[in-house]
Amino acid sequence: MQRALAFADGIDSITRAAGKIAAALLLVLVALIFFNVFGRYVIGGSPIWAQELEWHVMAPVALLGITVLMLENGHVRVDMLYDKLPKRAQHLLDLISMLLGVVIALLFIKYSSGFVDSAWSIKEGSPDPGGLPARYVVKAMIPAAFLLLAMQCAANAIRHAAALRGEA
């Protein structure tokens, strides 16, 4: 179980790095939104590429943020019921939830892969004049982020399994 816990620690490190990337991108997103609002209301318009770049930056922020929330135990649950359960029952419920999370994340990967393959095969870009050319790169974030989510759910499951065995 010690190797599994060390593996889980490694996944946590990857997730923390992804969280730092998401935080940096969030700052970029705020600056970009400011630029677009300033352009729209002061200058009279903002370029299409800048408007599209907002969602190109927002997508990885949201997708990576999901995994960071899982690491930090910030996901939604009914705490008023959960808190009344004994610790062992909490770990069991969390273990089941994390294993279900792995399955759901893998399903997202499976069903988004065709969507992403299609975008890559045609090098999908913006249909708008002046839009960004590499929309397929952003779409590739979907399976990549859900792979990271599956890994983080697995890491959390390892920790809950260890706690149930009295090893954590």
Coordinates of C-alpha atoms in Angstrom, one line a residue, residues 42-161:
V42 CA -14.0 52.9 -24.9
I43 CA -12.6 52.3 -28.4
G44 CA -15.8 51.0 -30.0
G45 CA -14.9 47.4 -30.6
S46 CA -12.5 44.6 -29.9
P47 CA -11.0 42.1 -32.3
I48 CA -12.7 38.8 -32.9
W49 CA -9.5 36.9 -32.1
A50 CA -9.5 38.5 -28.6
Q51 CA -13.1 37.5 -28.0
E52 CA -12.4 33.9 -29.1
L53 CA -9.2 33.8 -27.0
E54 CA -11.4 34.3 -23.9
W55 CA -12.9 30.9 -24.3
H56 CA -9.7 29.4 -25.5
V57 CA -8.2 30.4 -22.1
M58 CA -11.4 29.7 -20.1
A59 CA -11.6 26.1 -21.3
P60 CA -8.4 24.9 -19.7
V61 CA -9.0 27.0 -16.6
A62 CA -12.4 25.2 -16.0
L63 CA -11.1 21.7 -17.1
L64 CA -8.0 21.8 -14.9
G65 CA -9.9 23.5 -12.1
I66 CA -12.2 20.4 -11.8
T67 CA -9.2 18.3 -11.0
V68 CA -7.8 20.7 -8.4
L69 CA -11.2 20.8 -6.7
M70 CA -11.1 17.0 -6.5
L71 CA -7.6 17.2 -4.9
E72 CA -8.7 19.8 -2.4
N73 CA -11.9 17.9 -1.6
G74 CA -13.9 20.9 -2.8
H75 CA -16.5 19.0 -4.8
V76 CA -20.2 19.1 -4.0
R77 CA -21.7 16.7 -1.6
V78 CA -24.4 16.8 1.1
D79 CA -22.2 17.7 4.1
M80 CA -25.0 17.8 6.6
L81 CA -25.5 14.0 6.1
Y82 CA -21.9 13.2 5.4
D83 CA -20.6 14.8 8.6
K84 CA -22.9 12.7 10.7
L85 CA -21.5 9.4 9.4
P86 CA -18.7 7.6 11.2
K87 CA -15.2 8.2 9.7
R88 CA -15.1 4.6 8.4
A89 CA -18.4 5.1 6.6
Q90 CA -17.1 8.5 5.2
H91 CA -14.0 6.8 3.8
L92 CA -16.2 4.0 2.3
L93 CA -18.6 6.5 0.7
D94 CA -15.6 8.6 -0.6
L95 CA -13.9 5.4 -2.0
I96 CA -17.1 4.5 -3.9
S97 CA -17.5 8.1 -5.1
M98 CA -13.9 8.3 -6.3
L99 CA -14.2 5.0 -8.2
L100 CA -17.4 6.2 -9.8
G101 CA -15.5 9.4 -10.7
V102 CA -12.8 7.4 -12.5
V103 CA -15.5 5.6 -14.5
I104 CA -17.3 8.9 -15.4
A105 CA -14.0 10.5 -16.4
L106 CA -13.0 7.6 -18.6
L107 CA -16.5 7.8 -20.3
F108 CA -15.8 11.5 -21.0
I109 CA -12.5 10.5 -22.5
K110 CA -14.1 7.8 -24.6
Y111 CA -16.9 9.9 -25.9
S112 CA -14.9 13.1 -26.5
S113 CA -12.1 11.4 -28.4
G114 CA -14.0 11.2 -31.7
F115 CA -14.9 14.9 -31.3
V116 CA -11.3 15.8 -30.8
D117 CA -10.0 13.4 -33.5
S118 CA -12.4 15.1 -36.0
A119 CA -11.2 18.6 -35.0
W120 CA -7.5 17.5 -35.3
S121 CA -8.1 15.8 -38.7
I122 CA -9.4 19.0 -40.3
K123 CA -7.2 21.3 -38.2
E124 CA -10.3 23.0 -37.1
G125 CA -10.2 26.8 -36.7
S126 CA -12.6 29.6 -36.3
P127 CA -15.2 30.0 -39.0
D128 CA -15.2 33.8 -38.3
P129 CA -12.9 36.2 -40.3
G130 CA -10.1 37.3 -38.0
G131 CA -10.8 34.3 -35.6
L132 CA -8.2 32.0 -34.1
P133 CA -6.9 29.2 -36.3
A134 CA -6.2 26.4 -33.8
R135 CA -9.5 25.5 -32.2
Y136 CA -8.5 21.8 -32.3
V137 CA -5.8 22.4 -29.7
V138 CA -8.3 23.7 -27.2
K139 CA -10.6 20.8 -27.9
A140 CA -7.8 18.4 -27.1
M141 CA -7.9 19.7 -23.5
I142 CA -11.1 17.8 -23.0
P143 CA -9.7 14.2 -22.9
A144 CA -6.4 15.4 -21.4
A145 CA -8.2 17.1 -18.5
F146 CA -10.5 14.1 -17.9
L147 CA -7.5 11.8 -17.9
L148 CA -6.0 14.0 -15.1
L149 CA -9.3 13.9 -13.3
A150 CA -9.5 10.1 -13.6
M151 CA -5.9 9.9 -12.2
Q152 CA -6.8 12.3 -9.3
C153 CA -9.9 10.3 -8.5
A154 CA -7.8 7.1 -8.4
A155 CA -5.3 8.8 -6.1
N156 CA -8.1 9.8 -3.8
A157 CA -9.5 6.3 -3.9
I158 CA -6.1 4.9 -2.9
R159 CA -6.0 7.2 0.1
H160 CA -9.5 6.2 1.2
A161 CA -8.8 2.5 0.7

